[in-house]
Structures are given as C-alpha cells and as structure tokens.
Amino acid sequence: MKERWTDQIDKITSDFKQSFGTLTINELNWKPNQNTWSIGQNLDHLIVINGTYHPVVRTVREGKYRLPFLAKLDFMVSFLGRTVLKAVQPDRKKRMKTFPIWEPTQSDIKEDIWNRFEKNQTELKQLIQSSSDLLDSGTVISSPASKNIVYKLETAFDIIVSHELRHFEQALEVDRLRKKDST
C-alpha cells in the first residue's frame, strides 16, 4: 500500500518538474490575478501543508498525541475522512479556500523552490515508509489545521496525494493562462 502513495508522489514530482522545471523565476511567480496562486505558490503551498503532518506523526510515535472525543466515533472518523478526501480531488470543479496555516509562505517564490519541493517530497515518502506500524494499527489523527477534523492516517496519505494532484492541475491551468497572456 505504501508503494501506491510513494509511486504517486514520485510521478507528481516528475510531472511538476517536467511541466514547469524550465520556467524562469518570473514565469513561476506569474499570476493571472491577485486571487489566483502562481505555479511557485502552488509548490510552496504543498511544501507548507505536507510539512504540517510530520509533527503529528512524531507526536503519535512519542505517545503524547491527544485526540478529541470525535476520534472515538468510527462513523465520524470515516465521514470526515471521506469528506476531506472528496474536497481535495483533482477535478477542481469547486474552488476552496485553504486554512490560514497552509497559505503559501510567500508570494515572491525564490529560485530554491525546486530544491525545497524535491526535499519535501523525499521527506514525505520517508514519512509514509516509516509509518507501516501506524497504518497497520489503524491510527487516527486530527488534521493539522483543525483538531476536530479526524481521519485515519491511511486517509491522510490519500488526502495528501489527491491534494498534490489537485495543485498540479491548478498549476497547469495557471501555465495555460500565462502562455495565453504572453501571446
């Protein structure tokens, strides 16, 4: 099962690099309007959001993780997990506003974005690979954005991969607009 996620992460990383790796820093920072993230901001957002799961898993491992009462209700864990997973599907039919903790850290992305992105993807794969025991035991976590949004760690990894695909699609859309704007 872990390979499913790590293989998808490798493909997403490759797709981002293949589609946008030759763009200049100005092209990575190009935005069609103030309400739309640039390609670089999409990359930065993924770095920010994925990084928020590491402390959660670390705290679970340390035995210090405390879940809200909702986590004891299996139907709520399943319902909330399915709801969040559905919301981050790549089809992007519905726009979403992200939680403030997951906003891109900057609007003027620097040239180190590719190194940061690839490092983050590697760390994410390592997190998944080192979580077999937690996956096997059906570990439940809260979303890093809200203690009351609970789901299984397995669902969290599904959410992360779907979310990355969603932002790849968003970046493709921005790139199409950028190319159209430059003609």
Coordinates of N, CA, C and O in Angstrom, one line a residue:
M1 N 0.8 -1.2 0.0 CA 0.0 0.0 0.0 C 0.9 1.3 0.0 O 0.6 2.2 -0.7
K2 N 1.9 1.3 0.8 CA 2.8 2.4 0.9 C 3.4 2.8 -0.5 O 3.5 3.9 -0.8
E3 N 3.6 1.7 -1.3 CA 4.2 2.0 -2.7 C 3.2 2.7 -3.5 O 3.7 3.5 -4.4
R4 N 1.9 2.5 -3.3 CA 0.9 3.3 -4.1 C 1.1 4.8 -3.9 O 1.2 5.5 -4.8
W5 N 1.3 5.2 -2.6 CA 1.5 6.6 -2.3 C 2.9 7.1 -2.8 O 3.0 8.1 -3.4
T6 N 3.9 6.3 -2.5 CA 5.3 6.8 -2.8 C 5.4 6.8 -4.4 O 6.1 7.8 -4.9
D7 N 4.9 5.9 -5.1 CA 4.9 5.9 -6.5 C 4.2 7.1 -7.1 O 4.7 7.8 -8.0
Q8 N 3.0 7.4 -6.5 CA 2.3 8.6 -7.0 C 3.0 9.9 -6.7 O 3.1 10.8 -7.5
I9 N 3.7 10.0 -5.5 CA 4.5 11.1 -5.2 C 5.6 11.3 -6.1 O 5.9 12.4 -6.6
D10 N 6.3 10.2 -6.5 CA 7.4 10.3 -7.5 C 6.8 10.8 -8.8 O 7.5 11.6 -9.5
K11 N 5.7 10.3 -9.2 CA 5.1 10.7 -10.5 C 4.7 12.2 -10.5 O 5.0 12.9 -11.4
I12 N 4.1 12.6 -9.4 CA 3.7 14.0 -9.2 C 5.0 14.9 -9.3 O 5.0 16.0 -10.0
T13 N 6.0 14.5 -8.6 CA 7.3 15.3 -8.5 C 7.8 15.4 -10.0 O 8.2 16.5 -10.4
S14 N 7.8 14.3 -10.7 CA 8.3 14.3 -12.0 C 7.5 15.1 -12.9 O 8.0 15.9 -13.8
D15 N 6.1 15.0 -12.8 CA 5.2 15.8 -13.6 C 5.4 17.3 -13.4 O 5.4 18.1 -14.3
F16 N 5.6 17.7 -12.1 CA 5.8 19.1 -11.9 C 7.1 19.6 -12.5 O 7.2 20.6 -13.2
K17 N 8.2 18.8 -12.3 CA 9.5 19.2 -12.9 C 9.5 19.2 -14.4 O 10.0 20.1 -15.0
Q18 N 8.8 18.2 -15.0 CA 8.7 18.1 -16.5 C 7.9 19.3 -17.0 O 8.3 19.8 -18.1
S19 N 6.8 19.6 -16.4 CA 5.9 20.6 -16.9 C 6.4 22.1 -16.6 O 6.2 23.0 -17.4
F20 N 7.1 22.3 -15.5 CA 7.5 23.6 -15.1 C 8.9 23.8 -14.7 O 9.3 24.9 -14.4
G21 N 9.7 22.8 -14.8 CA 11.1 22.9 -14.4 C 12.0 23.8 -15.2 O 13.0 24.3 -14.7
T22 N 11.6 24.1 -16.4 CA 12.4 25.0 -17.2 C 11.9 26.5 -17.2 O 12.5 27.4 -17.8
L23 N 10.9 26.7 -16.4 CA 10.3 28.1 -16.3 C 11.3 29.0 -15.6 O 12.0 28.6 -14.6
T24 N 11.3 30.3 -15.9 CA 12.1 31.2 -15.2 C 11.4 31.5 -13.9 O 10.3 31.2 -13.7
I25 N 12.1 32.2 -13.0 CA 11.6 32.5 -11.7 C 10.4 33.5 -11.9 O 9.4 33.4 -11.2
N26 N 10.5 34.4 -12.9 CA 9.4 35.3 -13.2 C 8.1 34.5 -13.7 O 7.0 34.8 -13.3
E27 N 8.4 33.5 -14.5 CA 7.3 32.7 -15.0 C 6.6 31.9 -13.9 O 5.4 31.7 -13.8
L28 N 7.5 31.4 -12.9 CA 6.9 30.6 -11.8 C 6.1 31.5 -10.9 O 5.2 31.1 -10.2
N29 N 6.5 32.8 -10.8 CA 5.7 33.8 -10.0 C 4.6 34.4 -10.7 O 3.8 35.2 -10.0
W30 N 4.4 34.2 -12.0 CA 3.3 34.9 -12.7 C 2.0 34.4 -12.2 O 1.7 33.2 -11.9
K31 N 1.1 35.4 -12.1 CA -0.3 35.1 -11.6 C -1.3 35.9 -12.5 O -1.1 37.0 -12.9
P32 N -2.4 35.2 -12.9 CA -3.4 35.9 -13.8 C -4.1 37.0 -13.0 O -4.6 37.9 -13.7
N33 N -4.2 36.9 -11.7 CA -4.8 37.9 -10.9 C -4.4 37.7 -9.4 O -3.8 36.7 -9.1
Q34 N -4.8 38.6 -8.6 CA -4.4 38.5 -7.1 C -5.1 37.4 -6.4 O -4.6 37.0 -5.3
N35 N -6.2 36.8 -6.9 CA -6.9 35.8 -6.2 C -6.5 34.4 -6.6 O -7.0 33.4 -6.1
T36 N -5.5 34.3 -7.5 CA -5.0 33.0 -8.0 C -3.6 32.8 -7.7 O -2.8 33.8 -7.8
W37 N -3.2 31.7 -7.2 CA -1.8 31.4 -6.8 C -1.0 31.2 -8.1 O -1.5 30.5 -9.1
S38 N 0.3 31.6 -8.0 CA 1.2 31.3 -9.1 C 1.6 29.8 -9.0 O 1.3 29.1 -8.1
I39 N 2.3 29.3 -10.1 CA 2.8 28.0 -10.0 C 3.7 27.8 -8.8 O 3.7 26.8 -8.1
G40 N 4.6 28.8 -8.6 CA 5.5 28.8 -7.5 C 4.8 28.7 -6.1 O 5.2 28.0 -5.2
Q41 N 3.7 29.5 -6.0 CA 2.9 29.4 -4.8 C 2.2 28.1 -4.6 O 2.1 27.6 -3.4
N42 N 1.8 27.4 -5.7 CA 1.3 26.1 -5.5 C 2.3 25.1 -5.0 O 2.0 24.3 -4.1
L43 N 3.5 25.2 -5.5 CA 4.6 24.4 -5.0 C 4.9 24.7 -3.5 O 5.0 23.8 -2.7
D44 N 4.9 26.0 -3.2 CA 5.2 26.4 -1.8 C 4.1 25.9 -0.9 O 4.4 25.4 0.3
H45 N 2.9 26.0 -1.3 CA 1.7 25.5 -0.5 C 1.8 24.0 -0.2 O 1.6 23.6 0.9
L46 N 2.3 23.2 -1.2 CA 2.4 21.8 -0.9 C 3.5 21.5 0.1 O 3.4 20.7 0.9
I47 N 4.6 22.3 0.0 CA 5.7 22.2 1.0 C 5.2 22.5 2.4 O 5.4 21.7 3.3
V48 N 4.4 23.6 2.5 CA 3.9 24.0 3.8 C 2.9 23.0 4.3 O 3.1 22.5 5.5
I49 N 1.9 22.6 3.6 CA 0.9 21.7 4.1 C 1.5 20.3 4.4 O 1.2 19.7 5.5
N50 N 2.3 19.7 3.5 CA 2.9 18.4 3.8 C 3.8 18.4 5.0 O 3.8 17.4 5.8
G51 N 4.5 19.5 5.3 CA 5.3 19.6 6.4 C 4.5 19.6 7.8 O 5.1 19.2 8.8
T52 N 3.3 20.0 7.7 CA 2.5 20.0 9.0 C 2.1 18.6 9.5 O 1.7 18.5 10.6
Y53 N 2.2 17.6 8.6 CA 1.9 16.2 9.1 C 3.1 15.6 9.8 O 2.8 14.7 10.6
H54 N 4.3 16.0 9.6 CA 5.4 15.4 10.3 C 5.3 15.5 11.8 O 5.5 14.5 12.5
P55 N 5.0 16.7 12.4 CA 4.9 16.8 13.9 C 3.7 15.9 14.4 O 3.8 15.4 15.5
V56 N 2.7 15.8 13.6 CA 1.6 15.0 14.1 C 2.0 13.5 14.2 O 1.8 12.9 15.3
V57 N 2.7 13.0 13.2 CA 3.1 11.6 13.3 C 4.2 11.4 14.4 O 4.2 10.4 15.1
R58 N 5.1 12.4 14.5 CA 6.1 12.3 15.6 C 5.5 12.3 17.0 O 5.8 11.5 17.8
T59 N 4.4 13.1 17.2 CA 3.8 13.2 18.5 C 3.0 11.9 18.7 O 3.0 11.4 19.9
V60 N 2.4 11.3 17.7 CA 1.8 10.0 17.8 C 2.8 8.9 18.3 O 2.6 8.2 19.2
R61 N 4.0 8.9 17.6 CA 5.1 8.0 18.0 C 5.6 8.1 19.4 O 5.9 7.2 20.1
E62 N 5.6 9.4 19.9 CA 6.1 9.7 21.2 C 5.0 9.3 22.3 O 5.3 9.4 23.5
G63 N 3.8 9.0 21.9 CA 2.7 8.6 22.8 C 2.1 9.9 23.5 O 1.4 9.7 24.5
K64 N 2.4 11.0 22.9 CA 1.9 12.3 23.5 C 0.7 12.8 22.7 O 0.2 13.9 23.1
Y65 N 0.2 12.2 21.7 CA -0.8 12.7 20.9 C -2.2 12.5 21.5 O -2.5 11.4 22.0
R66 N -3.0 13.6 21.6 CA -4.3 13.5 22.2 C -5.3 13.9 21.1 O -5.3 14.9 20.5
L67 N -6.3 13.0 21.0 CA -7.3 13.1 20.0 C -8.6 13.7 20.7 O -8.8 13.4 21.9
P68 N -9.4 14.4 20.0 CA -10.7 14.8 20.5 C -11.7 13.6 20.7 O -11.5 12.6 20.1
F69 N -12.7 13.8 21.4 CA -13.8 12.8 21.6 C -14.3 12.3 20.2 O -14.5 11.1 20.1
L70 N -14.4 13.1 19.2 CA -14.9 12.7 17.9 C -14.1 11.5 17.3 O -14.7 10.7 16.6
A71 N -12.8 11.4 17.7 CA -12.0 10.3 17.2 C -12.4 8.9 17.7 O -12.0 7.9 17.1
K72 N -13.2 8.9 18.8 CA -13.7 7.6 19.3 C -14.9 7.1 18.5 O -15.4 6.0 18.7
L73 N -15.5 8.0 17.7 CA -16.7 7.6 16.9 C -16.3 7.2 15.5 O -16.0 8.1 14.7
D74 N -16.2 5.9 15.3 CA -15.7 5.4 14.0 C -16.5 6.0 12.8 O -15.9 6.3 11.8
F75 N -17.8 6.2 12.9 CA -18.5 6.8 11.8 C -18.1 8.2 11.5 O -18.1 8.6 10.4
M76 N -17.7 9.0 12.5 CA -17.3 10.3 12.3 C -15.9 10.3 11.7 O -15.6 11.2 10.8
V77 N -15.0 9.4 12.1 CA -13.7 9.3 11.5 C -13.8 9.0 10.0 O -13.2 9.6 9.2
S78 N -14.7 8.0 9.7 CA -14.9 7.7 8.3 C -15.5 8.8 7.5 O -15.1 9.2 6.4
F79 N -16.6 9.4 8.1 CA -17.3 10.5 7.4 C -16.4 11.7 7.1 O -16.3 12.2 6.0
L80 N -15.6 12.1 8.2 CA -14.8 13.3 8.0 C -13.6 13.0 7.0 O -13.3 13.8 6.2
G81 N -13.1 11.8 7.1 CA -12.0 11.4 6.1 C -12.5 11.4 4.7 O -11.9 12.0 3.8
R82 N -13.7 10.8 4.5 CA -14.3 10.8 3.1 C -14.6 12.2 2.6 O -14.4 12.6 1.5
T83 N -15.1 13.1 3.5 CA -15.5 14.4 3.2 C -14.2 15.2 2.7 O -14.3 15.9 1.7
V84 N -13.2 15.2 3.5 CA -12.0 15.9 3.2 C -11.3 15.4 1.9 O -11.0 16.1 1.0
L85 N -11.3 14.0 1.8 CA -10.7 13.4 0.6 C -11.5 13.9 -0.7 O -10.9 14.2 -1.7
K86 N -12.8 13.9 -0.6 CA -13.7 14.3 -1.7 C -13.4 15.8 -2.1 O -13.3 16.2 -3.2
A87 N -13.1 16.6 -1.0 CA -12.9 18.0 -1.3 C -11.6 18.3 -2.0 O -11.5 19.4 -2.6
V88 N -10.6 17.5 -1.9 CA -9.3 17.7 -2.5 C -9.1 17.0 -3.8 O -7.9 16.9 -4.3
Q89 N -10.1 16.4 -4.3 CA -9.9 15.7 -5.6 C -9.4 16.6 -6.7 O -9.8 17.8 -6.7
P90 N -8.6 16.1 -7.6 CA -8.0 17.0 -8.6 C -8.9 17.6 -9.6 O -8.5 18.5 -10.4
D91 N -10.2 17.2 -9.7 CA -11.1 17.7 -10.8 C -11.3 19.2 -10.7 O -11.7 19.9 -11.6
R92 N -11.1 19.8 -9.5 CA -11.2 21.2 -9.3 C -12.5 21.9 -9.7 O -12.5 23.1 -10.1
K93 N -13.6 21.2 -9.7 CA -14.8 21.8 -10.1 C -15.2 22.9 -9.1 O -15.9 23.9 -9.5
K94 N -14.8 22.7 -7.9 CA -15.2 23.7 -6.8 C -13.9 24.3 -6.2 O -13.1 23.6 -5.8
R95 N -13.9 25.6 -6.2 CA -12.7 26.3 -5.6 C -12.8 26.2 -4.1 O -13.9 26.2 -3.6
M96 N -11.7 26.1 -3.5 CA -11.7 26.1 -2.0 C -10.7 27.1 -1.5 O -9.7 27.4 -2.1
K97 N -11.0 27.6 -0.3 CA -10.1 28.5 0.4 C -9.4 27.6 1.4 O -10.0 26.8 2.1
T98 N -8.0 27.8 1.5 CA -7.3 26.9 2.4 C -7.3 27.5 3.8 O -7.6 28.7 4.0
F99 N -6.9 26.7 4.8 CA -6.8 27.2 6.2 C -5.6 28.2 6.2 O -4.6 27.9 5.5
P100 N -5.6 29.2 7.1 CA -4.5 30.1 7.1 C -3.2 29.5 7.4 O -2.2 30.0 6.8
I101 N -3.1 28.4 8.2 CA -1.8 27.8 8.4 C -1.2 27.2 7.2 O 0.0 26.9 7.2
W102 N -2.0 27.0 6.1 CA -1.5 26.4 4.9 C -1.3 27.3 3.7 O -1.1 26.9 2.6
E103 N -1.5 28.6 4.0 CA -1.2 29.6 2.9 C 0.3 29.5 2.5 O 1.1 29.2 3.3
P104 N 0.5 29.8 1.2 CA 2.0 29.8 0.8 C 2.7 30.8 1.7 O 2.2 31.8 2.1
T105 N 4.0 30.5 2.0 CA 4.7 31.3 2.9 C 5.1 32.6 2.3 O 5.5 33.6 3.0
Q106 N 5.1 32.7 1.0 CA 5.5 33.9 0.3 C 4.8 34.1 -1.0 O 4.3 33.1 -1.6
S107 N 4.8 35.3 -1.5 CA 4.2 35.5 -2.9 C 5.2 35.6 -3.9 O 5.0 35.5 -5.1
D108 N 6.5 35.9 -3.5 CA 7.6 36.0 -4.4 C 8.5 34.8 -4.2 O 9.4 34.9 -3.4
I109 N 8.2 33.8 -4.9 CA 8.9 32.5 -4.8 C 10.4 32.7 -5.3 O 10.6 33.2 -6.3
K110 N 11.3 32.1 -4.5 CA 12.7 32.2 -4.8 C 13.2 31.0 -5.7 O 12.5 30.0 -5.8
E111 N 14.4 31.1 -6.2 CA 14.9 30.1 -7.1 C 15.2 28.7 -6.4 O 15.3 27.7 -7.1
D112 N 15.2 28.7 -5.1 CA 15.4 27.4 -4.4 C 14.1 26.6 -4.3 O 14.1 25.5 -3.7
I113 N 13.0 27.0 -4.9 CA 11.8 26.3 -4.8 C 11.9 24.9 -5.2 O 11.3 24.0 -4.6
W114 N 12.6 24.6 -6.3 CA 12.7 23.2 -6.8 C 13.4 22.3 -5.8 O 13.0 21.2 -5.5
N115 N 14.5 22.8 -5.2 CA 15.2 22.0 -4.2 C 14.4 21.8 -3.0 O 14.3 20.7 -2.4
R116 N 13.6 22.8 -2.6 CA 12.8 22.7 -1.4 C 11.6 21.7 -1.7 O 11.3 20.9 -0.8
F117 N 11.1 21.8 -2.9 CA 10.0 20.9 -3.3 C 10.5 19.4 -3.3 O 9.8 18.5 -2.7
E118 N 11.6 19.2 -4.0 CA 12.1 17.8 -4.1 C 12.5 17.3 -2.7 O 12.2 16.1 -2.4
K119 N 13.1 18.1 -1.8 CA 13.4 17.7 -0.5 C 12.1 17.3 0.3 O 12.0 16.3 1.0
N120 N 11.1 18.1 0.2 CA 9.8 17.9 0.8 C 9.2 16.6 0.4 O 8.7 15.8 1.2
Q121 N 9.2 16.3 -0.9 CA 8.7 15.1 -1.5 C 9.4 13.9 -0.9 O 8.8 12.9 -0.6
T122 N 10.7 14.0 -0.8 CA 11.5 12.9 -0.3 C 11.2 12.7 1.2 O 11.0 11.5 1.6
E123 N 11.1 13.7 1.9 CA 10.7 13.6 3.4 C 9.3 13.0 3.5 O 9.0 12.2 4.4
L124 N 8.4 13.4 2.6 CA 7.0 12.9 2.7 C 7.0 11.4 2.4 O 6.4 10.6 3.1
K125 N 7.8 10.9 1.4 CA 7.9 9.5 1.2 C 8.5 8.7 2.3 O 8.1 7.7 2.7
Q126 N 9.5 9.3 3.0 CA 10.1 8.7 4.2 C 9.1 8.6 5.3 O 9.1 7.6 6.0
L127 N 8.3 9.6 5.5 CA 7.2 9.6 6.5 C 6.3 8.4 6.2 O 5.9 7.7 7.1
I128 N 5.9 8.3 5.0 CA 5.0 7.2 4.6 C 5.6 5.8 4.9 O 5.0 5.0 5.5
Q129 N 6.9 5.7 4.4 CA 7.6 4.4 4.5 C 7.8 4.0 6.0 O 7.8 2.9 6.3
S130 N 8.0 5.0 6.8 CA 8.2 4.7 8.2 C 7.0 4.5 9.1 O 7.0 4.4 10.3
S131 N 5.8 4.6 8.4 CA 4.5 4.6 9.1 C 3.8 3.3 9.0 O 2.6 3.2 9.4
S132 N 4.4 2.2 8.6 CA 3.8 0.9 8.4 C 3.0 0.5 9.7 O 1.9 0.0 9.6
D133 N 3.7 0.6 10.8 CA 3.1 0.1 12.1 C 1.9 0.9 12.4 O 0.8 0.4 12.9
L134 N 1.9 2.2 12.2 CA 0.8 3.1 12.4 C -0.4 2.8 11.5 O -1.6 2.8 11.9
L135 N 0.0 2.5 10.2 CA -1.1 2.2 9.2 C -1.7 0.9 9.6 O -3.0 0.7 9.6
D136 N -0.9 -0.1 10.0 CA -1.4 -1.4 10.3 C -2.4 -1.4 11.5 O -3.3 -2.2 11.6
S137 N -2.1 -0.5 12.5 CA -2.9 -0.4 13.7 C -4.1 0.5 13.5 O -4.9 0.7 14.4
G138 N -4.3 1.1 12.3 CA -5.5 2.0 12.0 C -5.4 3.3 12.8 O -6.5 3.8 13.2
T139 N -4.2 3.8 13.0 CA -4.0 5.1 13.7 C -4.9 6.2 13.2 O -5.0 6.4 11.9
V140 N -5.6 6.9 14.1 CA -6.4 8.0 13.7 C -5.7 9.3 14.2 O -5.0 9.3 15.2
I141 N -5.7 10.3 13.3 CA -5.1 11.6 13.6 C -6.1 12.7 13.4 O -7.1 12.5 12.8
S142 N -5.8 13.9 13.9 CA -6.5 15.1 13.6 C -5.8 15.8 12.4 O -4.6 15.7 12.3
S143 N -6.6 16.5 11.6 CA -6.0 17.3 10.6 C -5.1 18.4 11.3 O -5.5 18.9 12.3
P144 N -3.9 18.6 10.7 CA -3.1 19.7 11.3 C -3.8 21.0 11.4 O -3.4 21.9 12.2
A145 N -4.8 21.2 10.6 CA -5.5 22.5 10.5 C -6.6 22.7 11.6 O -7.0 23.8 12.0
S146 N -7.1 21.5 12.0 CA -8.2 21.6 13.0 C -8.3 20.3 13.8 O -8.4 19.2 13.2
K147 N -8.2 20.4 15.1 CA -8.2 19.2 16.0 C -9.5 18.4 15.8 O -9.5 17.2 16.0
N148 N -10.6 19.0 15.4 CA -11.9 18.3 15.3 C -12.1 17.7 13.9 O -13.2 17.1 13.7
I149 N -11.2 17.8 13.0 CA -11.3 17.0 11.8 C -10.4 15.8 11.9 O -9.2 15.9 11.9
V150 N -11.0 14.7 12.1 CA -10.3 13.4 12.4 C -10.4 12.4 11.2 O -11.5 12.4 10.6
Y151 N -9.4 11.7 11.0 CA -9.4 10.6 10.0 C -8.2 9.7 10.2 O -7.3 10.0 11.0
K152 N -8.3 8.6 9.6 CA -7.2 7.6 9.7 C -6.0 8.1 9.0 O -6.1 8.9 8.0
L153 N -4.8 7.7 9.5 CA -3.5 8.1 8.8 C -3.5 7.7 7.4 O -3.1 8.4 6.5
E154 N -4.1 6.5 7.1 CA -4.2 6.0 5.7 C -4.9 7.0 4.9 O -4.5 7.3 3.8
T155 N -6.0 7.5 5.4 CA -6.8 8.5 4.7 C -6.0 9.8 4.5 O -6.1 10.5 3.5
A156 N -5.2 10.2 5.5 CA -4.4 11.4 5.4 C -3.4 11.3 4.2 O -3.3 12.2 3.5
F157 N -2.8 10.1 4.0 CA -1.9 9.9 2.9 C -2.7 10.0 1.6 O -2.2 10.5 0.6
D158 N -3.9 9.4 1.5 CA -4.8 9.6 0.3 C -5.1 11.0 0.1 O -5.0 11.5 -1.1
I159 N -5.4 11.8 1.1 CA -5.7 13.2 1.0 C -4.5 14.0 0.5 O -4.6 14.8 -0.4
I160 N -3.3 13.7 1.1 CA -2.1 14.4 0.6 C -1.8 14.2 -0.8 O -1.5 15.1 -1.6
V161 N -1.9 12.9 -1.3 CA -1.6 12.7 -2.7 C -2.7 13.3 -3.6 O -2.3 13.9 -4.6
S162 N -3.9 13.2 -3.3 CA -5.0 13.8 -4.1 C -4.8 15.3 -4.1 O -5.0 16.0 -5.1
H163 N -4.5 15.9 -3.0 CA -4.3 17.3 -2.9 C -3.1 17.8 -3.8 O -3.2 18.8 -4.4
E164 N -2.0 17.0 -3.8 CA -0.9 17.3 -4.7 C -1.4 17.3 -6.2 O -1.0 18.2 -6.9
L165 N -2.1 16.3 -6.5 CA -2.7 16.2 -7.9 C -3.6 17.4 -8.2 O -3.5 18.0 -9.3
R166 N -4.4 17.8 -7.2 CA -5.2 19.0 -7.4 C -4.4 20.2 -7.7 O -4.7 21.0 -8.6
H167 N -3.3 20.4 -7.0 CA -2.5 21.6 -7.2 C -1.6 21.5 -8.5 O -1.3 22.5 -9.1
F168 N -1.3 20.3 -8.9 CA -0.7 20.1 -10.2 C -1.6 20.6 -11.3 O -1.2 21.4 -12.2
E169 N -2.9 20.2 -11.2 CA -3.9 20.6 -12.2 C -4.1 22.2 -12.1 O -4.2 22.8 -13.2
Q170 N -4.0 22.7 -10.9 CA -4.2 24.2 -10.8 C -3.0 24.9 -11.4 O -3.1 25.9 -12.1
A171 N -1.8 24.3 -11.2 CA -0.6 24.9 -11.8 C -0.6 24.8 -13.3 O -0.2 25.8 -14.0
L172 N -1.1 23.7 -13.9 CA -1.3 23.6 -15.3 C -2.2 24.7 -15.9 O -2.0 25.3 -16.9
E173 N -3.3 24.9 -15.1 CA -4.3 25.9 -15.5 C -3.6 27.3 -15.5 O -3.8 28.1 -16.5
V174 N -2.8 27.6 -14.5 CA -2.1 28.9 -14.5 C -1.1 29.0 -15.6 O -1.0 30.1 -16.3
D175 N -0.4 27.9 -15.9 CA 0.5 27.9 -17.0 C -0.2 28.2 -18.4 O 0.4 28.9 -19.2
R176 N -1.3 27.6 -18.6 CA -2.1 27.8 -19.8 C -2.5 29.3 -19.9 O -2.3 29.9 -21.0
L177 N -2.9 29.9 -18.8 CA -3.2 31.3 -18.8 C -2.0 32.2 -19.0 O -2.1 33.2 -19.8
R178 N -0.9 31.8 -18.5 CA 0.4 32.5 -18.7 C 0.8 32.5 -20.1 O 1.2 33.5 -20.7
K179 N 0.7 31.3 -20.7 CA 1.1 31.2 -22.2 C 0.1 32.0 -23.0 O 0.6 32.7 -24.0
K180 N -1.1 32.0 -22.7 CA -2.1 32.8 -23.5 C -1.9 34.3 -23.3 O -2.0 35.0 -24.3
D181 N -1.5 34.7 -22.1 CA -1.3 36.1 -21.8 C 0.0 36.6 -22.5 O 0.1 37.8 -22.9
S182 N 1.0 35.7 -22.8 CA 2.2 36.2 -23.4 C 2.1 36.2 -24.9 O 3.1 36.6 -25.6
T183 N 1.0 35.7 -25.5 CA 0.9 35.8 -27.0 C 0.2 37.0 -27.5 O -0.3 37.8 -26.8

